[in-house]
Amino acid sequence: MAKDRGKLPRVAWFLAGLAVSGGGACGPRVAPDRPFPEEAVVHRERAPGTVKAGAGRQVVVGELCPQSAAGRPAIAPLLMHTTQWIDTASEITSAIERGATPRFVAFGVDGKVAGVFNTVGLADIALGQSVAAGTYIGGVPCTSDAGQGQRTEDPRCAAATSGCGVAVAELTRPDDPPETPAFPTGGACVSGDAIGVDIDGDGAVEWFPLAQALDGIRGPAQEWAATQTARPACTPAFVVYGVKLEPEAAAGKPPDPRAVVTLDLLGVIDLDGDGRKELVIALRFPTVRTVVVYSAASSPQRLELVGEAQSFQK
């Protein structure tokens, strides 16, 4: 009979290794500043996300930063999917503390797995902030596979994310041996005033107007509907950085810089296993950075906001 080992220990200090995979070859490493926002996210009440047919994968989504816990790798837990999407921090950290996320895979800028993070427990790095502590083996997230064990650094990633990237763990029983999960990935690109992505892999690109990414109070829109007007073709990529979302300006005046939000697409991944890709997006506001996930709950033509969270804090 399997035995539950109980909660993993909370650790105030931990050892974490950062090695580059592949025959001892050395790839570029980033020593980023911490991407710490200055304000807490105020969660608005949302109805539970629609459970899609076949959407049975249970995961925790986080952001891996190589040096954000006293100079060592750690993962900020962001969202969790069980029977629905959850962005309540206490529920997500509880799953990590129980040992339900023994291994995260971290993605590079090319959508391939850059490395694996083996969870040891929780570490408190700031007041009210607990992160997954452990050991990381692989290349840093702001790199892509260059072949023969080499990795190529993407300077746009370091500038936008301070060297951090998406990491995902599959929820398991605490006494099960860790496995390295695989997740289908995709790509997106910006053409004109819309971002295009093939949500369901049918070869047809859905185009989502950038002007509708934010709501009337400049927060992430609860729903994001595709337009029926096609845009000129562009080359999709797993990540897209530095998309400026500017408010409509008064006649003859430039947009208010305090209202400009920068959108960084951190990844296009089928997280919940339903065959439709989710969009993991960072929104850089003037004083805060949040990470949101959009999912096509009922149709590839309509994205729904299923969660919003902060990454590393001060």
mmCIF file of N, CA and C in Angstrom, residues 53-111:
data_model
loop_
_atom_site.group_PDB
_atom_site.id
_atom_site.type_symbol
_atom_site.label_atom_id
_atom_site.label_comp_id
_atom_site.label_asym_id
_atom_site.label_seq_id
_atom_site.Cartn_x
_atom_site.Cartn_y
_atom_site.Cartn_z
ATOM 1 N N ALA A 53 -13.968 19.104 -22.697
ATOM 2 C CA ALA A 53 -13.949 17.659 -22.887
ATOM 3 C C ALA A 53 -12.524 17.193 -23.128
ATOM 4 N N GLY A 54 -12.087 16.205 -22.373
ATOM 5 C CA GLY A 54 -10.744 15.671 -22.542
ATOM 6 C C GLY A 54 -9.667 16.462 -21.842
ATOM 7 N N ALA A 55 -10.070 17.554 -21.148
ATOM 8 C CA ALA A 55 -9.070 18.393 -20.490
ATOM 9 C C ALA A 55 -8.790 17.838 -19.108
ATOM 10 N N GLY A 56 -8.061 16.724 -19.050
ATOM 11 C CA GLY A 56 -7.866 16.066 -17.783
ATOM 12 C C GLY A 56 -6.477 16.198 -17.205
ATOM 13 N N ARG A 57 -5.593 16.952 -17.846
ATOM 14 C CA ARG A 57 -4.226 17.049 -17.350
ATOM 15 C C ARG A 57 -4.165 18.013 -16.167
ATOM 16 N N GLN A 58 -3.450 17.603 -15.118
ATOM 17 C CA GLN A 58 -3.342 18.414 -13.910
ATOM 18 C C GLN A 58 -1.910 18.921 -13.791
ATOM 19 N N VAL A 59 -1.761 20.245 -13.767
ATOM 20 C CA VAL A 59 -0.429 20.841 -13.838
ATOM 21 C C VAL A 59 -0.335 22.060 -12.930
ATOM 22 N N VAL A 60 0.906 22.434 -12.625
ATOM 23 C CA VAL A 60 1.221 23.717 -12.008
ATOM 24 C C VAL A 60 2.119 24.476 -12.974
ATOM 25 N N VAL A 61 1.763 25.726 -13.229
ATOM 26 C CA VAL A 61 2.526 26.590 -14.128
ATOM 27 C C VAL A 61 3.285 27.605 -13.281
ATOM 28 N N GLY A 62 4.561 27.772 -13.558
ATOM 29 C CA GLY A 62 5.369 28.728 -12.814
ATOM 30 C C GLY A 62 6.340 29.447 -13.720
ATOM 31 N N GLU A 63 7.135 30.320 -13.116
ATOM 32 C CA GLU A 63 8.185 31.022 -13.846
ATOM 33 C C GLU A 63 9.516 30.731 -13.168
ATOM 34 N N LEU A 64 10.435 30.148 -13.925
ATOM 35 C CA LEU A 64 11.769 29.830 -13.428
ATOM 36 C C LEU A 64 12.689 31.020 -13.652
ATOM 37 N N CYS A 65 13.330 31.460 -12.575
ATOM 38 C CA CYS A 65 14.349 32.501 -12.670
ATOM 39 C C CYS A 65 15.650 31.933 -12.108
ATOM 40 N N PRO A 66 16.738 31.983 -12.886
ATOM 41 C CA PRO A 66 17.974 31.313 -12.474
ATOM 42 C C PRO A 66 18.626 31.873 -11.222
ATOM 43 N N GLN A 67 18.355 33.152 -10.872
ATOM 44 C CA GLN A 67 19.088 33.744 -9.752
ATOM 45 C C GLN A 67 18.192 34.546 -8.812
ATOM 46 N N SER A 68 16.931 34.211 -8.715
ATOM 47 C CA SER A 68 16.004 35.049 -7.963
ATOM 48 C C SER A 68 15.783 34.621 -6.523
ATOM 49 N N ALA A 69 16.478 33.607 -6.053
ATOM 50 C CA ALA A 69 16.386 33.207 -4.648
ATOM 51 C C ALA A 69 17.799 33.190 -4.084
ATOM 52 N N ALA A 70 18.249 34.354 -3.617
ATOM 53 C CA ALA A 70 19.608 34.498 -3.086
ATOM 54 C C ALA A 70 20.645 34.047 -4.106
ATOM 55 N N GLY A 71 20.403 34.385 -5.380
ATOM 56 C CA GLY A 71 21.341 34.048 -6.436
ATOM 57 C C GLY A 71 21.234 32.638 -6.960
ATOM 58 N N ARG A 72 20.183 31.907 -6.573
ATOM 59 C CA ARG A 72 20.030 30.517 -6.990
ATOM 60 C C ARG A 72 18.703 30.331 -7.729
ATOM 61 N N PRO A 73 18.584 29.259 -8.516
ATOM 62 C CA PRO A 73 17.343 29.035 -9.263
ATOM 63 C C PRO A 73 16.159 28.766 -8.337
ATOM 64 N N ALA A 74 15.004 29.258 -8.733
ATOM 65 C CA ALA A 74 13.760 28.994 -8.014
ATOM 66 C C ALA A 74 12.613 29.194 -8.986
ATOM 67 N N ILE A 75 11.455 28.664 -8.623
ATOM 68 C CA ILE A 75 10.268 28.792 -9.464
ATOM 69 C C ILE A 75 9.169 29.476 -8.671
ATOM 70 N N ALA A 76 8.647 30.563 -9.222
ATOM 71 C CA ALA A 76 7.491 31.234 -8.633
ATOM 72 C C ALA A 76 6.234 30.537 -9.143
ATOM 73 N N PRO A 77 5.455 29.875 -8.270
ATOM 74 C CA PRO A 77 4.229 29.215 -8.720
ATOM 75 C C PRO A 77 3.166 30.252 -9.072
ATOM 76 N N LEU A 78 2.491 30.047 -10.204
ATOM 77 C CA LEU A 78 1.548 31.039 -10.710
ATOM 78 C C LEU A 78 0.115 30.520 -10.771
ATOM 79 N N LEU A 79 -0.107 29.431 -11.507
ATOM 80 C CA LEU A 79 -1.447 28.891 -11.704
ATOM 81 C C LEU A 79 -1.412 27.379 -11.599
ATOM 82 N N MET A 80 -2.596 26.797 -11.356
ATOM 83 C CA MET A 80 -2.720 25.348 -11.290
ATOM 84 C C MET A 80 -3.987 24.931 -12.023
ATOM 85 N N HIS A 81 -3.909 23.818 -12.758
ATOM 86 C CA HIS A 81 -5.086 23.255 -13.408
ATOM 87 C C HIS A 81 -5.345 21.868 -12.852
ATOM 88 N N THR A 82 -6.550 21.675 -12.296
ATOM 89 C CA THR A 82 -6.995 20.350 -11.861
ATOM 90 C C THR A 82 -8.257 20.033 -12.658
ATOM 91 N N THR A 83 -9.426 20.188 -12.048
ATOM 92 C CA THR A 83 -10.664 20.122 -12.826
ATOM 93 C C THR A 83 -11.032 21.491 -13.374
ATOM 94 N N GLN A 84 -10.357 22.529 -12.885
ATOM 95 C CA GLN A 84 -10.520 23.886 -13.389
ATOM 96 C C GLN A 84 -9.232 24.641 -13.093
ATOM 97 N N TRP A 85 -9.126 25.851 -13.613
ATOM 98 C CA TRP A 85 -7.941 26.666 -13.383
ATOM 99 C C TRP A 85 -8.049 27.384 -12.043
ATOM 100 N N ILE A 86 -6.928 27.461 -11.328
ATOM 101 C CA ILE A 86 -6.872 28.067 -9.994
ATOM 102 C C ILE A 86 -5.666 28.999 -9.953
ATOM 103 N N ASP A 87 -5.868 30.231 -9.443
ATOM 104 C CA ASP A 87 -4.734 31.135 -9.256
ATOM 105 C C ASP A 87 -4.615 31.610 -7.810
ATOM 106 N N THR A 88 -5.197 30.857 -6.880
ATOM 107 C CA THR A 88 -5.077 31.167 -5.455
ATOM 108 C C THR A 88 -3.728 30.665 -4.952
ATOM 109 N N ALA A 89 -2.885 31.580 -4.491
ATOM 110 C CA ALA A 89 -1.503 31.233 -4.152
ATOM 111 C C ALA A 89 -1.419 30.140 -3.093
ATOM 112 N N SER A 90 -2.280 30.195 -2.070
ATOM 113 C CA SER A 90 -2.190 29.226 -0.978
ATOM 114 C C SER A 90 -2.467 27.805 -1.461
ATOM 115 N N GLU A 91 -3.385 27.636 -2.402
ATOM 116 C CA GLU A 91 -3.688 26.300 -2.911
ATOM 117 C C GLU A 91 -2.536 25.748 -3.748
ATOM 118 N N ILE A 92 -1.899 26.629 -4.513
ATOM 119 C CA ILE A 92 -0.811 26.175 -5.384
ATOM 120 C C ILE A 92 0.426 25.823 -4.556
ATOM 121 N N THR A 93 0.781 26.681 -3.604
ATOM 122 C CA THR A 93 1.953 26.380 -2.779
ATOM 123 C C THR A 93 1.711 25.157 -1.898
ATOM 124 N N SER A 94 0.458 24.924 -1.519
ATOM 125 C CA SER A 94 0.148 23.728 -0.733
ATOM 126 C C SER A 94 0.441 22.464 -1.534
ATOM 127 N N ALA A 95 0.125 22.478 -2.832
ATOM 128 C CA ALA A 95 0.419 21.320 -3.680
ATOM 129 C C ALA A 95 1.921 21.073 -3.759
ATOM 130 N N ILE A 96 2.698 22.152 -3.853
ATOM 131 C CA ILE A 96 4.153 22.006 -3.897
ATOM 132 C C ILE A 96 4.671 21.473 -2.567
ATOM 133 N N GLU A 97 4.136 21.991 -1.466
ATOM 134 C CA GLU A 97 4.587 21.568 -0.144
ATOM 135 C C GLU A 97 4.258 20.102 0.125
ATOM 136 N N ARG A 98 3.168 19.600 -0.453
ATOM 137 C CA ARG A 98 2.799 18.193 -0.285
ATOM 138 C C ARG A 98 3.679 17.255 -1.105
ATOM 139 N N GLY A 99 4.510 17.809 -1.977
ATOM 140 C CA GLY A 99 5.351 16.976 -2.829
ATOM 141 C C GLY A 99 4.680 16.545 -4.108
ATOM 142 N N ALA A 100 3.620 17.269 -4.531
ATOM 143 C CA ALA A 100 2.864 16.882 -5.723
ATOM 144 C C ALA A 100 3.481 17.391 -7.018
ATOM 145 N N THR A 101 4.554 18.202 -6.932
ATOM 146 C CA THR A 101 5.217 18.713 -8.142
ATOM 147 C C THR A 101 6.708 18.380 -8.071
ATOM 148 N N PRO A 102 7.066 17.108 -8.175
ATOM 149 C CA PRO A 102 8.473 16.735 -7.986
ATOM 150 C C PRO A 102 9.399 17.246 -9.079
ATOM 151 N N ARG A 103 8.860 17.497 -10.277
ATOM 152 C CA ARG A 103 9.743 17.913 -11.375
ATOM 153 C C ARG A 103 9.026 18.881 -12.307
ATOM 154 N N PHE A 104 9.673 20.024 -12.552
ATOM 155 C CA PHE A 104 9.225 20.993 -13.550
ATOM 156 C C PHE A 104 10.109 20.869 -14.791
ATOM 157 N N VAL A 105 9.523 21.108 -15.956
ATOM 158 C CA VAL A 105 10.321 21.288 -17.164
ATOM 159 C C VAL A 105 10.305 22.774 -17.504
ATOM 160 N N ALA A 106 11.469 23.313 -17.836
ATOM 161 C CA ALA A 106 11.603 24.722 -18.196
ATOM 162 C C ALA A 106 11.794 24.828 -19.701
ATOM 163 N N PHE A 107 11.107 25.783 -20.313
ATOM 164 C CA PHE A 107 11.148 25.940 -21.761
ATOM 165 C C PHE A 107 12.130 27.034 -22.160
ATOM 166 N N GLY A 108 12.853 26.781 -23.260
ATOM 167 C CA GLY A 108 13.672 27.808 -23.869
ATOM 168 C C GLY A 108 12.841 28.651 -24.815
ATOM 169 N N VAL A 109 13.468 29.642 -25.445
ATOM 170 C CA VAL A 109 12.735 30.549 -26.320
ATOM 171 C C VAL A 109 12.276 29.873 -27.608
ATOM 172 N N ASP A 110 12.789 28.673 -27.899
ATOM 173 C CA ASP A 110 12.377 27.945 -29.097
ATOM 174 C C ASP A 110 11.233 26.971 -28.829
ATOM 175 N N GLY A 111 10.719 26.940 -27.596
ATOM 176 C CA GLY A 111 9.629 26.036 -27.260
ATOM 177 C C GLY A 111 10.072 24.639 -26.905
#
